[in-house]
Amino acid sequence: MSLPAGLRIAVVHEWLLDFAGSERVLKEILGLYPQADLFALVEEPDEELRSSIPVKAKRTTFLQSFPSLGKWLPYYVPLMPYAIETLDLSGYDLVISNSHAVAKGVITGPDQLHVGHVCSPMRYAWDLQHEYLRGSGLDAGPRGLAARWALHRLRQWDARTANGVDAWAAISRFVARRIRKCYRREAEVIYPPVDIGQFELATRKDDFYLTVSRLQPYKRIDLLVDAFAGMPDRKLVVIGDGPEMRKLRARAGANVELLGYRPAAEVRDRMRRARAFLFAGVEDFGIVMVEAQACGTPVIALGRGGAAEIVRAAAQPTGAFFFDQSPEAVRAAIDRFENTPPPDPAACRENALRFDATVFRERFAAFVERHWIAFEDERASGVTR
């Protein structure tokens, strides 16, 4: 069964600035429901986002008039709960929020079904608060006290507004556990979409290791750079830019190449040729690891978070894990990897197909339809959720 004709659908997203992981999900949701109206806190898309998602937001919030959205957006976080609540969605039957911050906090009524797709609860407000404050230099002093109070209030609002979501979908089992921890709600796992067709299988590999990442502290690229300082005979290529670049350049040895931003075609080429792809952070999912696997490239990753759901390390292995965030653990994992038979590139690609965009579309559409049917049945029988 498909959704009824004429159903009024609203899709809510946080900010439309660049084409990152949550925007890939948004693109597929809008493709499934082209009749939907899009709402966002702010809209200032770069060229890649504009070409990937040509749909413009029907309405944004008062934050749209604030200066330097891309640069100053983190400082507007305390205002985001109020901003998202100003979006009037009362004219819609079905509301789909695609949230990693506040989108799921939109106000809906008893005759509206609110389906919440969650990339993550706000990590900086919940389990990564202390790391976030340290990385921002806000872990002490009066500014630190104010930041902690602001995050405390943000958690209260976030927990309260979770009650307004009727059905939850999470991008990984790891995120589903975080939803249970933060909100005491169960979520169905629907892995995010990856366009596997953009990545070609390569069976011949060059003698270098690769990582592709925004250079943020929590990505822990420093661990990889430090690990290769102790392996001068091996080469690491780092693609990506961010606030950690200067620090990483200062500590990188001659065998570490920091390329900064590179076009997508070059990234795909490097992924195809890399001996293995490295990942040292705790990620909610980690689309880039799936992309590497789609190229037939093994992944050596920290065995926590989304990596543990993407990489197979046992039967028909597609990579290897380390379990301690230390340079020594990274080096030991690489040594084990090099001293065992390499994973079959075809097996790596077959593993990646589990996360193809077609799988996401099928599962998400079925999820929404199933909950719409249940919602209609409840309304017809007078049952209250």
Short mmCIF file of C-alpha atoms in Angstrom, two decimals:
data_model
loop_
_atom_site.label_atom_id
_atom_site.label_comp_id
_atom_site.label_asym_id
_atom_site.label_seq_id
_atom_site.Cartn_x
_atom_site.Cartn_y
_atom_site.Cartn_z
CA MET A 1 0.00 0.00 0.00
CA SER A 2 1.25 3.52 -0.78
CA LEU A 3 0.35 6.68 1.10
CA PRO A 4 -3.06 8.20 0.27
CA ALA A 5 -3.25 10.60 -2.65
CA GLY A 6 -3.44 14.21 -1.56
CA LEU A 7 -1.65 13.59 1.74
CA ARG A 8 -0.08 16.84 2.92
CA ILE A 9 3.56 16.16 3.84
CA ALA A 10 6.14 18.41 5.48
CA VAL A 11 9.84 17.54 5.67
CA VAL A 12 11.88 19.34 8.33
CA HIS A 13 15.67 19.67 8.23
CA GLU A 14 18.04 21.70 10.40
CA TRP A 15 20.17 23.76 8.03
CA LEU A 16 20.70 23.76 4.29
CA LEU A 17 24.34 24.80 3.93
CA ASP A 18 26.42 21.98 2.47
CA PHE A 19 25.95 18.44 1.17
CA ALA A 20 27.00 16.30 4.13
CA GLY A 21 25.69 12.98 5.47
CA SER A 22 22.29 14.19 6.70
CA GLU A 23 21.70 16.01 3.42
CA ARG A 24 22.19 12.73 1.54
CA VAL A 25 19.35 11.31 3.61
CA LEU A 26 17.27 14.43 2.93
CA LYS A 27 17.80 14.06 -0.82
CA GLU A 28 16.37 10.52 -0.76
CA ILE A 29 13.41 11.51 1.45
CA LEU A 30 12.49 14.34 -0.91
CA GLY A 31 12.85 11.92 -3.83
CA LEU A 32 10.38 9.57 -2.18
CA TYR A 33 7.90 12.38 -1.45
CA PRO A 34 8.28 15.00 -4.21
CA GLN A 35 4.96 16.57 -3.17
CA ALA A 36 6.36 17.44 0.27
CA ASP A 37 7.13 20.98 1.42
CA LEU A 38 10.61 21.50 2.88
CA PHE A 39 11.21 23.51 6.07
CA ALA A 40 14.57 24.44 7.64
CA LEU A 41 16.11 26.67 10.26
CA VAL A 42 18.28 28.40 7.67
CA GLU A 43 19.04 28.07 3.97
CA GLU A 44 22.30 29.21 2.39
CA PRO A 45 23.32 26.28 0.15
CA ASP A 46 26.73 25.92 -1.43
CA GLU A 47 27.04 24.88 -5.07
CA GLU A 48 27.17 21.13 -4.34
CA LEU A 49 24.05 21.21 -2.17
CA ARG A 50 22.17 23.39 -4.66
CA SER A 51 22.90 20.95 -7.48
CA SER A 52 22.15 17.87 -5.35
CA ILE A 53 18.93 19.19 -3.76
CA PRO A 54 17.40 21.81 -6.05
CA VAL A 55 14.29 22.09 -3.85
CA LYS A 56 14.10 25.35 -1.94
CA ALA A 57 12.73 25.55 1.57
CA LYS A 58 9.11 26.72 1.74
CA ARG A 59 9.96 28.53 4.96
CA THR A 60 12.96 29.18 7.19
CA THR A 61 13.15 30.83 10.65
CA PHE A 62 14.27 34.15 12.09
CA LEU A 63 17.83 32.77 12.15
CA GLN A 64 17.89 33.28 8.38
CA SER A 65 18.40 37.02 8.93
CA PHE A 66 21.40 36.49 11.22
CA PRO A 67 24.87 37.28 9.81
CA SER A 68 27.51 34.77 8.62
CA LEU A 69 25.38 31.65 8.91
CA GLY A 70 28.14 29.22 7.94
CA LYS A 71 30.75 30.77 10.24
CA TRP A 72 28.66 31.65 13.28
CA LEU A 73 26.04 28.89 13.22
CA PRO A 74 27.45 27.07 16.32
CA TYR A 75 26.91 30.24 18.34
CA TYR A 76 23.23 30.26 17.39
CA VAL A 77 22.61 26.81 18.90
CA PRO A 78 20.95 28.16 22.11
CA LEU A 79 18.35 29.90 19.92
CA MET A 80 17.59 26.89 17.74
CA PRO A 81 14.94 25.29 19.99
CA TYR A 82 12.91 28.51 19.90
CA ALA A 83 13.50 28.88 16.17
CA ILE A 84 12.33 25.39 15.23
CA GLU A 85 9.14 25.86 17.26
CA THR A 86 8.21 28.91 15.18
CA LEU A 87 7.63 26.74 12.08
CA ASP A 88 3.87 26.39 11.62
CA LEU A 89 3.15 22.86 10.32
CA SER A 90 -0.48 22.72 11.39
CA GLY A 91 -1.66 22.35 7.79
CA TYR A 92 0.08 19.00 7.22
CA ASP A 93 -1.03 15.40 7.81
CA LEU A 94 2.44 13.82 7.91
CA VAL A 95 5.59 15.46 9.27
CA ILE A 96 8.98 13.85 8.61
CA SER A 97 11.87 15.36 10.55
CA ASN A 98 15.44 14.58 9.50
CA SER A 99 17.31 15.50 12.63
CA HIS A 100 20.78 15.60 14.16
CA ALA A 101 20.05 18.60 16.37
CA VAL A 102 16.63 20.22 16.79
CA ALA A 103 14.47 19.36 13.75
CA LYS A 104 12.51 16.74 15.67
CA GLY A 105 11.39 19.50 18.07
CA VAL A 106 8.78 20.95 15.67
CA ILE A 107 5.34 21.27 17.19
CA THR A 108 2.71 18.85 15.88
CA GLY A 109 -0.85 18.03 16.94
CA PRO A 110 -2.76 14.83 17.75
CA ASP A 111 -4.11 14.53 14.21
CA GLN A 112 -0.64 14.65 12.66
CA LEU A 113 1.80 11.76 12.38
CA HIS A 114 5.36 12.82 13.19
CA VAL A 115 8.02 10.41 11.91
CA GLY A 116 11.48 11.23 13.23
CA HIS A 117 14.50 10.11 11.24
CA VAL A 118 17.49 10.65 13.51
CA CYS A 119 21.08 10.88 12.34
CA SER A 120 21.98 11.36 16.00
CA PRO A 121 20.74 12.98 19.19
CA MET A 122 22.79 16.14 19.79
CA ARG A 123 26.16 14.60 20.60
CA TYR A 124 27.59 17.88 21.97
CA ALA A 125 24.69 18.15 24.43
CA TRP A 126 24.70 14.52 25.57
CA ASP A 127 27.55 12.00 25.69
CA LEU A 128 30.16 14.22 23.98
CA GLN A 129 29.52 17.31 26.09
CA HIS A 130 32.86 17.21 27.90
CA GLU A 131 34.85 16.60 24.71
CA TYR A 132 32.96 19.39 22.94
CA LEU A 133 33.65 21.87 25.75
CA ARG A 134 37.35 20.98 25.86
CA GLY A 135 37.67 21.29 22.09
CA SER A 136 35.96 24.70 22.18
CA GLY A 137 38.02 25.98 25.11
CA LEU A 138 34.87 26.22 27.23
CA ASP A 139 35.68 23.67 29.92
CA ALA A 140 36.58 26.21 32.63
CA GLY A 141 35.91 29.75 33.82
CA PRO A 142 32.77 31.89 33.54
CA ARG A 143 32.31 31.15 29.81
CA GLY A 144 32.54 27.45 30.57
CA LEU A 145 29.92 27.76 33.30
CA ALA A 146 27.59 29.59 30.91
CA ALA A 147 28.15 26.96 28.20
CA ARG A 148 27.38 24.11 30.60
CA TRP A 149 24.17 25.83 31.70
CA ALA A 150 23.13 26.37 28.08
CA LEU A 151 23.76 22.69 27.26
CA HIS A 152 21.84 21.65 30.39
CA ARG A 153 18.80 23.60 29.23
CA LEU A 154 19.24 22.21 25.72
CA ARG A 155 19.14 18.64 27.08
CA GLN A 156 15.95 19.39 28.99
CA TRP A 157 14.29 20.74 25.85
CA ASP A 158 15.61 17.85 23.73
CA ALA A 159 14.26 15.19 26.13
CA ARG A 160 10.88 16.91 26.42
CA THR A 161 10.35 17.30 22.67
CA ALA A 162 11.16 13.62 22.08
CA ASN A 163 7.60 12.97 23.28
CA GLY A 164 6.26 14.67 20.15
CA VAL A 165 7.74 12.05 17.81
CA ASP A 166 5.39 9.14 17.05
CA ALA A 167 7.82 6.81 15.29
CA TRP A 168 11.61 6.75 15.32
CA ALA A 169 14.11 5.64 12.69
CA ALA A 170 17.84 5.62 13.43
CA ILE A 171 20.78 5.44 11.03
CA SER A 172 22.52 2.66 13.00
CA ARG A 173 22.14 0.35 15.97
CA PHE A 174 24.63 2.62 17.73
CA VAL A 175 22.31 5.62 17.28
CA ALA A 176 19.30 3.53 18.28
CA ARG A 177 21.05 2.79 21.58
CA ARG A 178 21.73 6.50 22.05
CA ILE A 179 18.04 7.27 21.39
CA ARG A 180 17.08 4.69 24.03
CA LYS A 181 19.57 6.23 26.46
CA CYS A 182 18.56 9.87 25.86
CA TYR A 183 14.83 9.56 25.20
CA ARG A 184 13.81 6.09 26.47
CA ARG A 185 12.28 5.33 23.06
CA GLU A 186 12.85 2.45 20.64
CA ALA A 187 13.95 3.16 17.06
CA GLU A 188 13.98 1.08 13.91
CA VAL A 189 17.38 0.96 12.23
CA ILE A 190 17.41 2.13 8.61
CA TYR A 191 20.95 2.59 7.37
CA PRO A 192 21.61 5.84 5.48
CA PRO A 193 21.81 5.83 1.67
CA VAL A 194 25.08 5.46 -0.23
CA ASP A 195 25.19 5.82 -4.01
CA ILE A 196 27.24 2.68 -4.62
CA GLY A 197 27.04 3.18 -8.37
CA GLN A 198 29.38 6.19 -8.13
CA PHE A 199 32.22 3.97 -6.91
CA GLU A 200 34.06 1.49 -9.12
CA LEU A 201 35.56 -1.76 -7.90
CA ALA A 202 39.36 -1.92 -8.12
CA THR A 203 41.23 -5.16 -7.44
CA ARG A 204 44.79 -3.79 -7.74
CA LYS A 205 45.97 -1.64 -4.84
CA ASP A 206 48.88 0.76 -4.36
CA ASP A 207 51.12 0.83 -1.32
CA PHE A 208 49.54 3.66 0.70
CA TYR A 209 46.89 4.01 3.40
CA LEU A 210 44.11 6.58 3.15
CA THR A 211 41.72 8.50 5.35
CA VAL A 212 39.12 11.06 4.23
CA SER A 213 37.59 13.26 6.89
CA ARG A 214 36.74 16.70 8.10
CA LEU A 215 39.67 17.63 10.32
CA GLN A 216 37.72 18.02 13.56
CA PRO A 217 39.14 16.94 16.95
CA TYR A 218 36.63 14.12 17.49
CA LYS A 219 37.60 12.50 14.17
CA ARG A 220 40.98 11.65 15.80
CA ILE A 221 43.10 12.02 12.67
CA ASP A 222 45.91 12.88 15.11
CA LEU A 223 45.99 9.21 16.16
CA LEU A 224 46.65 8.14 12.59
CA VAL A 225 49.34 10.79 12.07
CA ASP A 226 51.06 9.79 15.31
CA ALA A 227 50.79 6.10 14.44
CA PHE A 228 52.57 6.62 11.13
CA ALA A 229 55.31 8.59 12.88
CA GLY A 230 56.30 5.18 14.25
CA MET A 231 56.04 3.50 10.82
CA PRO A 232 58.32 5.59 8.57
CA ASP A 233 58.33 2.86 5.91
CA ARG A 234 54.56 3.17 5.37
CA LYS A 235 52.68 6.06 3.76
CA LEU A 236 49.48 7.77 4.93
CA VAL A 237 47.41 10.09 2.71
CA VAL A 238 44.92 12.40 4.48
CA ILE A 239 42.19 14.12 2.44
CA GLY A 240 40.05 16.78 4.09
CA ASP A 241 40.25 20.19 5.71
CA GLY A 242 39.23 21.73 8.99
CA PRO A 243 40.43 23.42 12.19
CA GLU A 244 42.92 20.63 12.99
CA MET A 245 44.96 21.14 9.81
CA ARG A 246 47.64 23.38 11.31
CA LYS A 247 48.19 21.08 14.29
CA LEU A 248 48.34 18.00 12.08
CA ARG A 249 50.84 19.60 9.69
CA ALA A 250 53.08 20.42 12.65
CA ARG A 251 53.21 16.81 13.85
CA ALA A 252 53.14 14.96 10.50
CA GLY A 253 56.27 13.19 9.33
CA ALA A 254 57.57 12.95 5.79
CA ASN A 255 55.51 9.80 5.21
CA VAL A 256 52.20 11.60 5.90
CA GLU A 257 50.67 13.60 3.04
CA LEU A 258 47.98 16.12 4.04
CA LEU A 259 46.19 17.04 0.82
CA GLY A 260 43.39 19.23 2.20
CA TYR A 261 40.15 19.39 0.22
CA ARG A 262 40.10 17.43 -3.03
CA PRO A 263 37.37 17.08 -5.69
CA ALA A 264 35.09 14.06 -5.45
CA ALA A 265 36.63 12.41 -8.52
CA GLU A 266 40.10 12.49 -6.98
CA VAL A 267 38.77 11.16 -3.67
CA ARG A 268 37.17 8.21 -5.46
CA ASP A 269 40.39 7.54 -7.37
CA ARG A 270 42.43 7.47 -4.16
CA MET A 271 39.86 5.22 -2.51
CA ARG A 272 40.12 2.71 -5.35
CA ARG A 273 43.91 2.60 -5.17
CA ALA A 274 44.48 2.63 -1.39
CA ARG A 275 45.83 -0.47 0.29
CA ALA A 276 43.33 0.15 3.10
CA PHE A 277 41.14 2.93 4.43
CA LEU A 278 41.71 4.05 8.05
CA PHE A 279 39.13 5.39 10.50
CA ALA A 280 39.96 6.27 14.11
CA GLY A 281 36.89 8.14 15.43
CA VAL A 282 33.62 7.06 16.99
CA GLU A 283 31.04 7.83 14.32
CA ASP A 284 27.26 7.45 14.38
CA PHE A 285 27.51 5.61 11.06
CA GLY A 286 30.35 6.58 8.72
CA ILE A 287 29.30 6.74 5.06
CA VAL A 288 32.90 7.21 3.93
CA MET A 289 33.74 3.69 5.13
CA VAL A 290 30.96 2.26 2.97
CA GLU A 291 32.29 4.24 0.01
CA ALA A 292 35.75 2.75 0.52
CA GLN A 293 34.26 -0.74 0.69
CA ALA A 294 32.34 -0.05 -2.52
CA CYS A 295 35.72 0.50 -4.17
CA GLY A 296 36.87 -2.91 -2.96
CA THR A 297 39.12 -1.31 -0.35
CA PRO A 298 39.43 -2.87 3.14
CA VAL A 299 38.77 -0.68 6.17
CA ILE A 300 40.84 -0.68 9.36
CA ALA A 301 38.77 1.11 11.99
CA LEU A 302 38.10 1.63 15.65
CA GLY A 303 35.64 -1.14 16.49
CA ARG A 304 33.03 1.12 18.01
CA GLY A 305 30.07 3.11 16.72
CA GLY A 306 28.97 2.72 13.13
CA ALA A 307 32.23 1.08 12.03
CA ALA A 308 31.29 -2.07 13.97
CA GLU A 309 28.15 -2.34 11.82
CA ILE A 310 29.81 -1.57 8.49
CA VAL A 311 33.03 -3.60 8.51
CA ARG A 312 33.06 -7.39 8.71
CA ALA A 313 36.09 -8.66 10.62
CA ALA A 314 35.17 -12.37 10.94
CA ALA A 315 33.60 -14.50 8.17
CA GLN A 316 34.50 -13.13 4.73
CA PRO A 317 36.31 -10.21 6.36
CA THR A 318 36.27 -6.80 4.72
CA GLY A 319 38.69 -5.15 7.12
CA ALA A 320 40.05 -5.17 10.67
CA PHE A 321 39.42 -3.44 13.98
CA PHE A 322 41.43 -1.91 16.79
CA PHE A 323 39.75 -1.19 20.12
CA ASP A 324 41.88 1.45 21.81
CA GLN A 325 42.24 5.02 20.59
CA SER A 326 46.02 5.08 20.66
CA PRO A 327 48.80 5.17 18.03
CA GLU A 328 50.05 1.84 19.34
CA ALA A 329 46.68 0.17 18.71
CA VAL A 330 46.56 1.58 15.17
CA ARG A 331 50.06 0.29 14.41
CA ALA A 332 49.22 -3.14 15.84
CA ALA A 333 46.08 -3.35 13.68
CA ILE A 334 48.04 -2.44 10.55
CA ASP A 335 50.67 -5.05 11.39
CA ARG A 336 47.96 -7.72 11.78
CA PHE A 337 46.33 -6.60 8.55
CA GLU A 338 49.60 -6.87 6.62
CA ASN A 339 50.41 -10.31 8.04
CA THR A 340 47.11 -11.96 7.12
CA PRO A 341 45.63 -12.66 3.67
CA PRO A 342 44.09 -9.42 2.34
CA PRO A 343 40.28 -9.21 2.16
CA ASP A 344 38.77 -9.97 -1.22
CA PRO A 345 37.89 -6.66 -2.96
CA ALA A 346 34.73 -8.25 -4.40
CA ALA A 347 33.64 -9.20 -0.86
CA CYS A 348 34.22 -5.62 0.25
CA ARG A 349 31.96 -4.31 -2.51
CA GLU A 350 29.29 -6.94 -1.85
CA ASN A 351 29.28 -5.85 1.78
CA ALA A 352 28.80 -2.21 0.72
CA LEU A 353 25.71 -3.10 -1.32
CA ARG A 354 23.81 -3.57 1.97
CA PHE A 355 23.81 0.22 2.25
CA ASP A 356 22.86 1.17 -1.31
CA ALA A 357 20.41 4.06 -1.72
CA THR A 358 17.80 1.71 -3.21
CA VAL A 359 17.76 -0.27 0.04
CA PHE A 360 17.22 2.93 2.03
CA ARG A 361 14.34 4.06 -0.18
CA GLU A 362 12.56 0.70 0.09
CA ARG A 363 12.96 0.44 3.85
CA PHE A 364 12.12 4.06 4.64
CA ALA A 365 9.01 4.08 2.45
CA ALA A 366 7.79 0.85 4.06
CA PHE A 367 8.52 2.29 7.53
CA VAL A 368 6.49 5.45 6.90
CA GLU A 369 3.59 3.58 5.27
CA ARG A 370 3.41 1.06 8.11
CA HIS A 371 3.20 3.80 10.73
CA TRP A 372 0.69 5.79 8.69
CA ILE A 373 -1.62 2.75 8.51
CA ALA A 374 -1.29 2.23 12.27
CA PHE A 375 -1.92 5.93 12.88
CA GLU A 376 -5.07 5.91 10.72
CA ASP A 377 -6.34 2.76 12.44
CA GLU A 378 -5.84 4.35 15.83
CA ARG A 379 -7.68 7.52 14.81
CA ALA A 380 -10.55 5.48 13.39
CA SER A 381 -10.89 3.45 16.59
CA GLY A 382 -10.37 6.40 18.94
CA VAL A 383 -7.22 4.87 20.43
CA THR A 384 -4.66 7.34 21.80
CA ARG A 385 -0.96 6.58 21.52
#
